[in-house]
PDB file of C-alpha atoms and ligand atoms in Angstrom:
ATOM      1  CA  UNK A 981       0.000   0.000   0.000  1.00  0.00           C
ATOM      2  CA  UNK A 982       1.434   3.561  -0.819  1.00  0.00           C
ATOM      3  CA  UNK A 983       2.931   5.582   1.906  1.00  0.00           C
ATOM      4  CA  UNK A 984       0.792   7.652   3.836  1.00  0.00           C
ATOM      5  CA  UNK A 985       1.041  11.302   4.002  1.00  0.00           C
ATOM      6  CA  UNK A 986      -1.635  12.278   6.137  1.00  0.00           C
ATOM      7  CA  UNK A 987      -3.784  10.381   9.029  1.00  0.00           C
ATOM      8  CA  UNK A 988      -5.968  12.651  11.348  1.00  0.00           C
ATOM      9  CA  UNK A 989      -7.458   9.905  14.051  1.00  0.00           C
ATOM     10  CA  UNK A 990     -10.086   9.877  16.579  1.00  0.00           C
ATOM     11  CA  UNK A 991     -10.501  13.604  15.990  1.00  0.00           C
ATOM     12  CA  UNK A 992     -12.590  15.689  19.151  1.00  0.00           C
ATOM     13  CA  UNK A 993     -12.769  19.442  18.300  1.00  0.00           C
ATOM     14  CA  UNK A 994     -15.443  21.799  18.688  1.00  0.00           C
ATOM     15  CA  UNK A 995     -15.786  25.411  19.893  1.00  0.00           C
ATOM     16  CA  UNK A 996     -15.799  26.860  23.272  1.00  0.00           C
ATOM     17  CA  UNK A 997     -18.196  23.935  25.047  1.00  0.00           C
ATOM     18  CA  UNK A 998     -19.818  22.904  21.818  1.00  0.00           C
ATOM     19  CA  UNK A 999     -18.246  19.671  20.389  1.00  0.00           C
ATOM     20  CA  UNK A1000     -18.397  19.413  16.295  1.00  0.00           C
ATOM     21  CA  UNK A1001     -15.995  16.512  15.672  1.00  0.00           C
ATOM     22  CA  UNK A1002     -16.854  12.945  17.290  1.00  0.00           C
ATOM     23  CA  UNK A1003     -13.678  11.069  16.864  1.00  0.00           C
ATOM     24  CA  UNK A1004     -13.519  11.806  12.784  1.00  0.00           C
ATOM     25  CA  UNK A1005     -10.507  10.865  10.642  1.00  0.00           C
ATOM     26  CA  UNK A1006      -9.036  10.973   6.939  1.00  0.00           C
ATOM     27  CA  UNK A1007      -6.454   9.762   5.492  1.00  0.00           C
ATOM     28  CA  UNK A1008      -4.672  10.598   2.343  1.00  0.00           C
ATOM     29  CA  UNK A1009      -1.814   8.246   0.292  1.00  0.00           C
ATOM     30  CA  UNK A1010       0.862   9.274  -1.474  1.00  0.00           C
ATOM     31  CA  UNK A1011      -0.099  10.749  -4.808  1.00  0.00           C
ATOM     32  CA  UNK A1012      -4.148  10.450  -3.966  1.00  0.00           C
ATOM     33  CA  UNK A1013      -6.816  12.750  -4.274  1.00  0.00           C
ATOM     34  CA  UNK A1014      -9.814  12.196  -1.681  1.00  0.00           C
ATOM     35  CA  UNK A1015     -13.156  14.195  -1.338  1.00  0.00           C
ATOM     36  CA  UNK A1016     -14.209  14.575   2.155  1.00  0.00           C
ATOM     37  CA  UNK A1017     -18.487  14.957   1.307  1.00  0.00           C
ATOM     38  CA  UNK A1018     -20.875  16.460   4.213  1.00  0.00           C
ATOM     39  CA  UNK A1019     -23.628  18.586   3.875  1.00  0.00           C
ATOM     40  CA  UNK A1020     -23.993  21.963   5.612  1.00  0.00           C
ATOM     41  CA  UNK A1021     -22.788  21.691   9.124  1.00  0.00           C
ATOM     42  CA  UNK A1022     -21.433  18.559   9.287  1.00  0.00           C
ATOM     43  CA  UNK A1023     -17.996  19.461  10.664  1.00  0.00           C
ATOM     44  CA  UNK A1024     -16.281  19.378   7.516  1.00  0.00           C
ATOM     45  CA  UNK A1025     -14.256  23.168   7.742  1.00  0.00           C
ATOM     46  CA  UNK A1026     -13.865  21.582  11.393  1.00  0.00           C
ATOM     47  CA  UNK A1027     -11.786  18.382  10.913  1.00  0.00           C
ATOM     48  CA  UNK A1028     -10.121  20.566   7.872  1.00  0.00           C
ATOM     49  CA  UNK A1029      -9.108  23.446  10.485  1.00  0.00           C
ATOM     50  CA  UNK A1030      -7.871  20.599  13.253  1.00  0.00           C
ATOM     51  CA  UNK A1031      -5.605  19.124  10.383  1.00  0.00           C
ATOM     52  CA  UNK A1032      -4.046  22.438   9.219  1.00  0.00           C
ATOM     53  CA  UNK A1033      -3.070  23.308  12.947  1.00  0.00           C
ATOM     54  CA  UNK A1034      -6.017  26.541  12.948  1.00  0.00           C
ATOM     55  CA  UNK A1035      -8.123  24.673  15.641  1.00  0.00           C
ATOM     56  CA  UNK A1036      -6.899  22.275  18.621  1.00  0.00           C
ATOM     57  CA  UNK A1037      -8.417  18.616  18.950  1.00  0.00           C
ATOM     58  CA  UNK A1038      -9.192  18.053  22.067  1.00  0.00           C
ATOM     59  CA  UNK A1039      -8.846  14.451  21.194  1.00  0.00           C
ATOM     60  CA  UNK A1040      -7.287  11.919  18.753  1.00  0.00           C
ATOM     61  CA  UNK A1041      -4.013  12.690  16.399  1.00  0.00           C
ATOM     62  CA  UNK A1042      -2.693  14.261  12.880  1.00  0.00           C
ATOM     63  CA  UNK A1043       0.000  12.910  11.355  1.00  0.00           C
ATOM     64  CA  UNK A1044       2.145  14.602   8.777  1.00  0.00           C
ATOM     65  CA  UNK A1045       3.716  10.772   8.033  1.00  0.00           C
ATOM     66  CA  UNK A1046       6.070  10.352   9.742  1.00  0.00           C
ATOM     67  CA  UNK A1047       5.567  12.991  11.960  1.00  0.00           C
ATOM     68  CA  UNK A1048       3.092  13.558  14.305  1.00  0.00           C
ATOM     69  CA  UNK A1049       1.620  16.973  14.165  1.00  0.00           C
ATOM     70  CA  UNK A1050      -0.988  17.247  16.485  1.00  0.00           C
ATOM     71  CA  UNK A1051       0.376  20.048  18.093  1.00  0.00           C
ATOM     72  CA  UNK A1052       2.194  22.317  15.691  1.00  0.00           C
ATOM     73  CA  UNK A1053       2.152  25.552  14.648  1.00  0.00           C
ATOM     74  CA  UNK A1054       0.254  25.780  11.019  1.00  0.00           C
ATOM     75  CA  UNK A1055       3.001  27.330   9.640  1.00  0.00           C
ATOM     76  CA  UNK A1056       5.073  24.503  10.812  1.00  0.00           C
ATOM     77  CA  UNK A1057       3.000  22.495   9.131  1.00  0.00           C
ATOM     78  CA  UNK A1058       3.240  24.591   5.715  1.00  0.00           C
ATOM     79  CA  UNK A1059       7.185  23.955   5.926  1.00  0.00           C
ATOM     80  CA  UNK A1060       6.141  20.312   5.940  1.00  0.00           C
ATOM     81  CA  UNK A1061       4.504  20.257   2.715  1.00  0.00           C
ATOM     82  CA  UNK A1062       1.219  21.522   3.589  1.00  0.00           C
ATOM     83  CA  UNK A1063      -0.927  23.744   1.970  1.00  0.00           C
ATOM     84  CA  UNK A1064      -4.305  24.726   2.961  1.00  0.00           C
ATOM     85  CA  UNK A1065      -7.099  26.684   0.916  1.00  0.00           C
ATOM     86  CA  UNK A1066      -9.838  28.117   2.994  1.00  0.00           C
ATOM     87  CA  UNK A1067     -13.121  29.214   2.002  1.00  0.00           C
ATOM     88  CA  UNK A1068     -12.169  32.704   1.652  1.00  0.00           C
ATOM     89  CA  UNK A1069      -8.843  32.105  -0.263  1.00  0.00           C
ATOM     90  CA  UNK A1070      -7.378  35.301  -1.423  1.00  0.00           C
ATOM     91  CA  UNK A1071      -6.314  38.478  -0.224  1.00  0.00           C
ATOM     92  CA  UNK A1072      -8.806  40.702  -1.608  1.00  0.00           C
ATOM     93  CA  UNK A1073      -6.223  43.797  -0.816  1.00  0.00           C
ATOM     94  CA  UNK A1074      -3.063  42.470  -2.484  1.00  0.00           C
ATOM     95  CA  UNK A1075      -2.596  41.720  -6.524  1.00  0.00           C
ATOM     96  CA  UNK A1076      -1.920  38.500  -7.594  1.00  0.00           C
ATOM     97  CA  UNK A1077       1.341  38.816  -7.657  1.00  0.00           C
ATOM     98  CA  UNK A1078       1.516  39.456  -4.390  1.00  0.00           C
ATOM     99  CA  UNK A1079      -0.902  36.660  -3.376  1.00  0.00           C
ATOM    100  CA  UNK A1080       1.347  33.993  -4.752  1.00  0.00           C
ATOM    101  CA  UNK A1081       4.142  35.690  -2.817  1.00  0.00           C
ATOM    102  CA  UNK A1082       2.764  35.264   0.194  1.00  0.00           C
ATOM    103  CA  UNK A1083       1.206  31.521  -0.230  1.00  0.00           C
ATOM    104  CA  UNK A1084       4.710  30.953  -1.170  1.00  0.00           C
ATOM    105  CA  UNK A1085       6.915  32.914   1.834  1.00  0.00           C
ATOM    106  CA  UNK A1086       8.016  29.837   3.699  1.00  0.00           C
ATOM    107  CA  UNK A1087      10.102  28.797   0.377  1.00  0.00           C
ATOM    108  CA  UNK A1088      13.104  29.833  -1.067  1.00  0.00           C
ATOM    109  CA  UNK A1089      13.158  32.826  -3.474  1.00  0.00           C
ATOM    110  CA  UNK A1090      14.477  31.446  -6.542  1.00  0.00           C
ATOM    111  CA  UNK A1091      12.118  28.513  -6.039  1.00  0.00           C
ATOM    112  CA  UNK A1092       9.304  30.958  -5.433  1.00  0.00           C
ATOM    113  CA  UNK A1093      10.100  32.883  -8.722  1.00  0.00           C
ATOM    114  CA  UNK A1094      10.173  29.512 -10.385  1.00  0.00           C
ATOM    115  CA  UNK A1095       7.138  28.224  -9.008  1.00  0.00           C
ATOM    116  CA  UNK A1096       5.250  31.562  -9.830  1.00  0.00           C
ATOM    117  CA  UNK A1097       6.242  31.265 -13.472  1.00  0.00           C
ATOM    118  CA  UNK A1098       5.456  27.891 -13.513  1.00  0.00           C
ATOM    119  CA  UNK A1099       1.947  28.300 -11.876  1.00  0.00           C
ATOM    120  CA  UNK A1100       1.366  31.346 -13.900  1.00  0.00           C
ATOM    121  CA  UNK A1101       1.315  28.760 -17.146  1.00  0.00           C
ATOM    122  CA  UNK A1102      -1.309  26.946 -15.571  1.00  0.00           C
ATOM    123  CA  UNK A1103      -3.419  30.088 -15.043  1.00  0.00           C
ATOM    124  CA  UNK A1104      -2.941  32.261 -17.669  1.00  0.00           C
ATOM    125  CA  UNK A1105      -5.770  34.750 -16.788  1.00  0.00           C
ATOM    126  CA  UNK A1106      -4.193  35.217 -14.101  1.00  0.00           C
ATOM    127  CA  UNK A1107      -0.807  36.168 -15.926  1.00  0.00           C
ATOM    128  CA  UNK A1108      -2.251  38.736 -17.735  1.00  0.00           C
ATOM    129  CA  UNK A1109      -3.594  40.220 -14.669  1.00  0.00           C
ATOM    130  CA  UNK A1110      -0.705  39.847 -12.317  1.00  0.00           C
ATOM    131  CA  UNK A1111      -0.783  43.367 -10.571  1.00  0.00           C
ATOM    132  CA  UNK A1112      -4.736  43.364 -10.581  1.00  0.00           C
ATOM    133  CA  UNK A1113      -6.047  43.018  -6.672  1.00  0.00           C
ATOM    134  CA  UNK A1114      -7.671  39.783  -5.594  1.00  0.00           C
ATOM    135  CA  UNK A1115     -10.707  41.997  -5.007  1.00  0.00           C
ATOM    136  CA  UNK A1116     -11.237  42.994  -8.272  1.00  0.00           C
ATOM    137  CA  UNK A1117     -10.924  39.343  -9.516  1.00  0.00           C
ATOM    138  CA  UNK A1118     -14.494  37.660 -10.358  1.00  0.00           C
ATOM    139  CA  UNK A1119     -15.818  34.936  -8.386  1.00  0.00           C
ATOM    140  CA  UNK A1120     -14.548  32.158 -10.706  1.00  0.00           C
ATOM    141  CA  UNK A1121     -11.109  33.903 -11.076  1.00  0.00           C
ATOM    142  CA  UNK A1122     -10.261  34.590  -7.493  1.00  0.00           C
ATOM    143  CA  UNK A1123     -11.002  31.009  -7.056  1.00  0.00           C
ATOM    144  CA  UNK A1124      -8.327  30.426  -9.235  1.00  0.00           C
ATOM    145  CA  UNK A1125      -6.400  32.760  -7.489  1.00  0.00           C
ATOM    146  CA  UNK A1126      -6.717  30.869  -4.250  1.00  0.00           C
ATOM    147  CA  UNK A1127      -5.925  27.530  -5.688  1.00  0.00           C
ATOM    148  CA  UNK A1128      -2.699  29.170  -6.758  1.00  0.00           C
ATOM    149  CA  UNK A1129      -1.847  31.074  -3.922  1.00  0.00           C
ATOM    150  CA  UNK A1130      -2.572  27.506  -2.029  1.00  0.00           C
ATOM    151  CA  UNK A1131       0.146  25.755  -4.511  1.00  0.00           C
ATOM    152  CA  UNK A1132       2.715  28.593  -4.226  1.00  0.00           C
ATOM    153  CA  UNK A1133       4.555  26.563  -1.809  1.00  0.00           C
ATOM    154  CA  UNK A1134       4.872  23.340  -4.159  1.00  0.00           C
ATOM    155  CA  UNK A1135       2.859  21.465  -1.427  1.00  0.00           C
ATOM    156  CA  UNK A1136       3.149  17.475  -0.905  1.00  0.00           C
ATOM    157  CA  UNK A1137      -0.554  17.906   0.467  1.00  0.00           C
ATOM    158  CA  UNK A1138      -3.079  20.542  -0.664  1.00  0.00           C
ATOM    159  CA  UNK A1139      -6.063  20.507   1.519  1.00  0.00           C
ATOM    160  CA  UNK A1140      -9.308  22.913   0.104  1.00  0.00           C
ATOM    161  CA  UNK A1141     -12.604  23.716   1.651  1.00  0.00           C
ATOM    162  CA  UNK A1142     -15.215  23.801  -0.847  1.00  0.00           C
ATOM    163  CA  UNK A1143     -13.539  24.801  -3.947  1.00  0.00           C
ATOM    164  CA  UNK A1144     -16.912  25.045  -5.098  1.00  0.00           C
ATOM    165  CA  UNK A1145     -18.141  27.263  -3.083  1.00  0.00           C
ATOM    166  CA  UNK A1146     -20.588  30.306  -4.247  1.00  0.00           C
ATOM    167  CA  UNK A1147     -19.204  28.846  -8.090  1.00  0.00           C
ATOM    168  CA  UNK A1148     -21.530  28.694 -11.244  1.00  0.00           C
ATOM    169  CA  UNK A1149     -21.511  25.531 -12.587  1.00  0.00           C
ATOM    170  CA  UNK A1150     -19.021  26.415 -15.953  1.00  0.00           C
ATOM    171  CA  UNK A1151     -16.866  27.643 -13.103  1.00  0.00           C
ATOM    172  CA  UNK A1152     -17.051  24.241 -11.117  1.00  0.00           C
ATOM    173  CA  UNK A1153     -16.281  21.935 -14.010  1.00  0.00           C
ATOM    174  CA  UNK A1154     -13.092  24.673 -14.523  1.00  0.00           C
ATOM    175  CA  UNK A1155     -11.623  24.067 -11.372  1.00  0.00           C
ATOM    176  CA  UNK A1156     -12.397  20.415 -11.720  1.00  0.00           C
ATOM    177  CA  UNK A1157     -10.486  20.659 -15.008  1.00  0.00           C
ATOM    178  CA  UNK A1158      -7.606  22.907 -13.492  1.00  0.00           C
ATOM    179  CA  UNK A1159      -7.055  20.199 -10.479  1.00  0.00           C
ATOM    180  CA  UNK A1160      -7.656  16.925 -11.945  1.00  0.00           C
ATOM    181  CA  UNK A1161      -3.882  18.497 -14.450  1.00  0.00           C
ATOM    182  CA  UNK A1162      -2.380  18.650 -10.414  1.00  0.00           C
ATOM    183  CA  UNK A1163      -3.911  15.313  -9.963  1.00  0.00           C
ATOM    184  CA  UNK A1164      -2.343  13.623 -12.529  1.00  0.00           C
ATOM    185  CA  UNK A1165       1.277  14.928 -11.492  1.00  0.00           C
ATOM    186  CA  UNK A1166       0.850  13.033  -8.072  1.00  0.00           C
ATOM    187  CA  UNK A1167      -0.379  16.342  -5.807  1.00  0.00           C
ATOM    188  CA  UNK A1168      -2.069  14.982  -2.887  1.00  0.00           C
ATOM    189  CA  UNK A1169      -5.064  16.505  -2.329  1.00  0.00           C
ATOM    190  CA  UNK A1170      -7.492  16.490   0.275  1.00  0.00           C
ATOM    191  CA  UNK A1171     -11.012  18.219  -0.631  1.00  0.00           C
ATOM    192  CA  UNK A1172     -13.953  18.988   1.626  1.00  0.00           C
ATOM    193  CA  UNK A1173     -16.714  19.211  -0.393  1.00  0.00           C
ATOM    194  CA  UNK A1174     -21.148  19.022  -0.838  1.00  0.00           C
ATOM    195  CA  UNK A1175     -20.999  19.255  -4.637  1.00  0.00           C
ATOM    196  CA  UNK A1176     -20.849  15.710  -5.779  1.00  0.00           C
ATOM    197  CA  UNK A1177     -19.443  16.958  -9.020  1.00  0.00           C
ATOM    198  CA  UNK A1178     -16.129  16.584  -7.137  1.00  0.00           C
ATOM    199  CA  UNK A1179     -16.633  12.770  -6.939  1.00  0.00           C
ATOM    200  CA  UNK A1180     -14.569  12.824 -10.344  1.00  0.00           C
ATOM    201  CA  UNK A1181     -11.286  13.962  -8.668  1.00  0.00           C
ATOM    202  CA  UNK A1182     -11.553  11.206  -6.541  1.00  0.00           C
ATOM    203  CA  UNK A1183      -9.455   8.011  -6.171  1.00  0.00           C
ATOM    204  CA  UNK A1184     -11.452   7.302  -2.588  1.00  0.00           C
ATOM    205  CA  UNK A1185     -14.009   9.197  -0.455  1.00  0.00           C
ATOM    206  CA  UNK A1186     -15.262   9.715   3.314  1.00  0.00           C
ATOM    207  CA  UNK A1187     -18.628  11.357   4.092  1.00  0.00           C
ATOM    208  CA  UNK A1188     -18.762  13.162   7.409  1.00  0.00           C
ATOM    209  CA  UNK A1189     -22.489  13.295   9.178  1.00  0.00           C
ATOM    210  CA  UNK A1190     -22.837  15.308  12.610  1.00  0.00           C
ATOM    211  CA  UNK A1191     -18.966  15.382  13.151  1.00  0.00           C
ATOM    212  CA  UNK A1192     -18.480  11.358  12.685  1.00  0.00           C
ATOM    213  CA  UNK A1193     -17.250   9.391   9.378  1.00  0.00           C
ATOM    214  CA  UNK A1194     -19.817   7.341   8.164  1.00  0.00           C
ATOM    215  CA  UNK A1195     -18.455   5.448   5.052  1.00  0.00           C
ATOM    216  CA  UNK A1196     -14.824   5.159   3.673  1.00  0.00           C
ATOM    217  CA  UNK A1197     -14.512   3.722  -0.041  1.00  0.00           C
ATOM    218  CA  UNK A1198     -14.344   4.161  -3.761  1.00  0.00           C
ATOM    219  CA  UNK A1199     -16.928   6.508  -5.384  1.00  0.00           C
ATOM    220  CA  UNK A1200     -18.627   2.908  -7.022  1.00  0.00           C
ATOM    221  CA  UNK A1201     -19.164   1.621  -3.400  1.00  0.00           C
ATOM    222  CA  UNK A1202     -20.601   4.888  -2.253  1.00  0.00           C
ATOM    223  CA  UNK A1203     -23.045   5.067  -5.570  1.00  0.00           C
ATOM    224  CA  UNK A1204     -23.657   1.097  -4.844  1.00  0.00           C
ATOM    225  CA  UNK A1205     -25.456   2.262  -1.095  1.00  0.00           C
ATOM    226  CA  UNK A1206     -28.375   2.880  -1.186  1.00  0.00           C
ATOM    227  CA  UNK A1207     -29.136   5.473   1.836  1.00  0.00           C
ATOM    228  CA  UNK A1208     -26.162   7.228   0.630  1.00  0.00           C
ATOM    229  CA  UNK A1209     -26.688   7.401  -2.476  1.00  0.00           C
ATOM    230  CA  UNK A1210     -30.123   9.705  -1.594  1.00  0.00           C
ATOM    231  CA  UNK A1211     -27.985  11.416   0.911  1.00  0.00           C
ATOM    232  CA  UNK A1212     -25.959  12.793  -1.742  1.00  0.00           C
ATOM    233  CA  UNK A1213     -27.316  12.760  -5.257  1.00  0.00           C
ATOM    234  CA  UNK A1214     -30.856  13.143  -4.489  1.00  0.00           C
ATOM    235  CA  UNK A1215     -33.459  10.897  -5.384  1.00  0.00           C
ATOM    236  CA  UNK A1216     -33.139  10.822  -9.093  1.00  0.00           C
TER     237      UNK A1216
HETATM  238  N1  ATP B1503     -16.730  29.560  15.086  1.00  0.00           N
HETATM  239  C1  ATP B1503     -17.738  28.768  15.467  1.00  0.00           C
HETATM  240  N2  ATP B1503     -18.303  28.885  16.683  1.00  0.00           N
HETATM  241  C2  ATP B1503     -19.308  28.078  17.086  1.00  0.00           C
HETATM  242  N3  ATP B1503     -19.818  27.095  16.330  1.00  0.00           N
HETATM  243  C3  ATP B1503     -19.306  26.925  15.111  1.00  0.00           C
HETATM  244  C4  ATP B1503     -18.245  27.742  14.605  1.00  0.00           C
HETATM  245  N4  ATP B1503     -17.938  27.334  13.346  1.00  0.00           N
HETATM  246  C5  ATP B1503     -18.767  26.306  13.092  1.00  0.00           C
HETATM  247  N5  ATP B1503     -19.587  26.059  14.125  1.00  0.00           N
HETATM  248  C6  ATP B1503     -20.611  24.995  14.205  1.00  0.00           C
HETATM  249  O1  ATP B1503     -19.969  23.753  14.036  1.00  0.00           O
HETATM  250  C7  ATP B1503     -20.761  22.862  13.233  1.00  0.00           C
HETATM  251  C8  ATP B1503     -19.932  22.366  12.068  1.00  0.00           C
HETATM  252  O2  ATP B1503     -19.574  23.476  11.260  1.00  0.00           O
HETATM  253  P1  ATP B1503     -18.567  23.370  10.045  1.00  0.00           P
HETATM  254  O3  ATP B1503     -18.353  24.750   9.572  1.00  0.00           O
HETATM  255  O4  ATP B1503     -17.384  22.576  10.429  1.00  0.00           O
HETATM  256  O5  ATP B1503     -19.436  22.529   9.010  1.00  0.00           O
HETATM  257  P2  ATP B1503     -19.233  22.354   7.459  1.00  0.00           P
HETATM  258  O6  ATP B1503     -19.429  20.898   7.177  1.00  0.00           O
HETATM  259  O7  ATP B1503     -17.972  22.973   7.020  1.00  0.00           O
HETATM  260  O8  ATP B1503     -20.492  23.143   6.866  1.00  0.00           O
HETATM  261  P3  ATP B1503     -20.614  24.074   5.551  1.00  0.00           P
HETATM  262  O9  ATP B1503     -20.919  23.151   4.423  1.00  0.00           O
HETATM  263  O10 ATP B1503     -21.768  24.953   5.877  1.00  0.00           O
HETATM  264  O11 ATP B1503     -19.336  24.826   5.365  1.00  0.00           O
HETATM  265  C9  ATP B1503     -21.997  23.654  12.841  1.00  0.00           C
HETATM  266  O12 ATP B1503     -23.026  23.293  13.705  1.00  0.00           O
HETATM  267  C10 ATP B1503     -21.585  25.081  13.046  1.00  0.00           C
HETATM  268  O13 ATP B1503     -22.696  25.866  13.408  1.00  0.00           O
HETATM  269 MG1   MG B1504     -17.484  24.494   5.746  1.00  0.00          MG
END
């Protein structure tokens, strides 16, 4: 079995006295992509926040393989190969340029000028644009924009909440199509997700209900249960 580069286990969290996370866990391999799918409030930002060291478990583990990283520093983490890609994403202050620059400060400069160049022929809108201000970005570019602020650092492990978030649906199928080319170079990727559109991207899947994993498999064994299957594409 490949190496594993990330293992949260038996994951408490919550906030103040309210507990979100009922001993949850992920994992990710080497070179695999896996959707994390949970409707609205299931914990999923939660369990992602726990992982990137921006919320303490009060319970259970994360390992960085081989290192346990339960109680690091996020940017700690970063220097391991982390990268993270919130909800919000960008900088709506700072250009582009400056964007990448900072999702890629904890790595040498020449790399970072490399990696920017490099990055910059994945997304060539946002070339053109480079000393335009995330703000002024449209929805579908700054999500762009966050992806590539996110892979700045030339992560082992990118971990994204809802890339789909507050996306129209030729949007969705362009980030699909922009991280399924990061896929195939052997990014890991960790993505927290409701849109089952996603469910291509992925070589296995978890679904999180009221802060506990329910089901761990392949998208065909998820489609193959039933209860699931209306859980998360309807009843069609
Ligand atoms: N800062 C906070 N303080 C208190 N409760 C919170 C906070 N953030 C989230 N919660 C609660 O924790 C639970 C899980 O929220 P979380 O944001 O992890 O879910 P989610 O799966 O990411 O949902 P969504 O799809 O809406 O983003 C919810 O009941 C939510 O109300
Ligand atoms: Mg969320």
């Amino acid at each position: 079995m490949a190496e594993t580069v990330l293992r949260a286990e038996g994951i408490e969290a919550g906030y103040g006295r309210v507990q979100v996370l009922w001993g949850a866990g992920v994992t990710v391999r080497a070179k695999e992509s896996v959707v994390l799918l949970g409707t609205n409030g299931a914990g999923k930002t939660t369990l992602l926040k726990v992982i990137v060291g921006l919320l303490p478990a009060w319970k259970g583990h994360v390992f960085l393989d081989p290192d346990e990283v339960t109680t690091w520093r996020t940017d700690r983490r970063v220097r391991r190969g982390l990268a993270y890609m919130s909800e919000i994403g960008v900088f709506p202050g700072l250009t582009i340029e400056e964007n990448l620059r900072v999702g890629g400060q904890f790595i040498e400069k020449s790399a970072l000028k490399s990696r920017m160049d490099e990055l910059y022929g994945y997304f060539p809108d946002l070339a053109e644009r480079r000393s335009t201000l995330g703000g002024a970005l449209s929805g579908g570019q700054r999500k762009m924009l966050g992806i590539a602020k996110a892979l700045a650092s030339s992560p082992k492990l990118l971990v994204m909440d809802e890339p789909s978030a507050g996306l129209s649906p030729l949007f969705v199928s362009q980030v699909i199509q922009v991280l399924s080319k990061f896929r195939e170079q052997g990014l890991a990727m960790l993505i927290a997700e409701q849109n089952v559109a996603f469910l291509d991207l992925a070589d296995r899947v978890f679904t999180l209900e009221g802060g506990r994993i329910r089901f761990e498999g392949s998208v065909a064994e998820l489609e193959a249960d039933d209860s699931l299957h209306k859980a998360y594409f309807g009843l069609s």
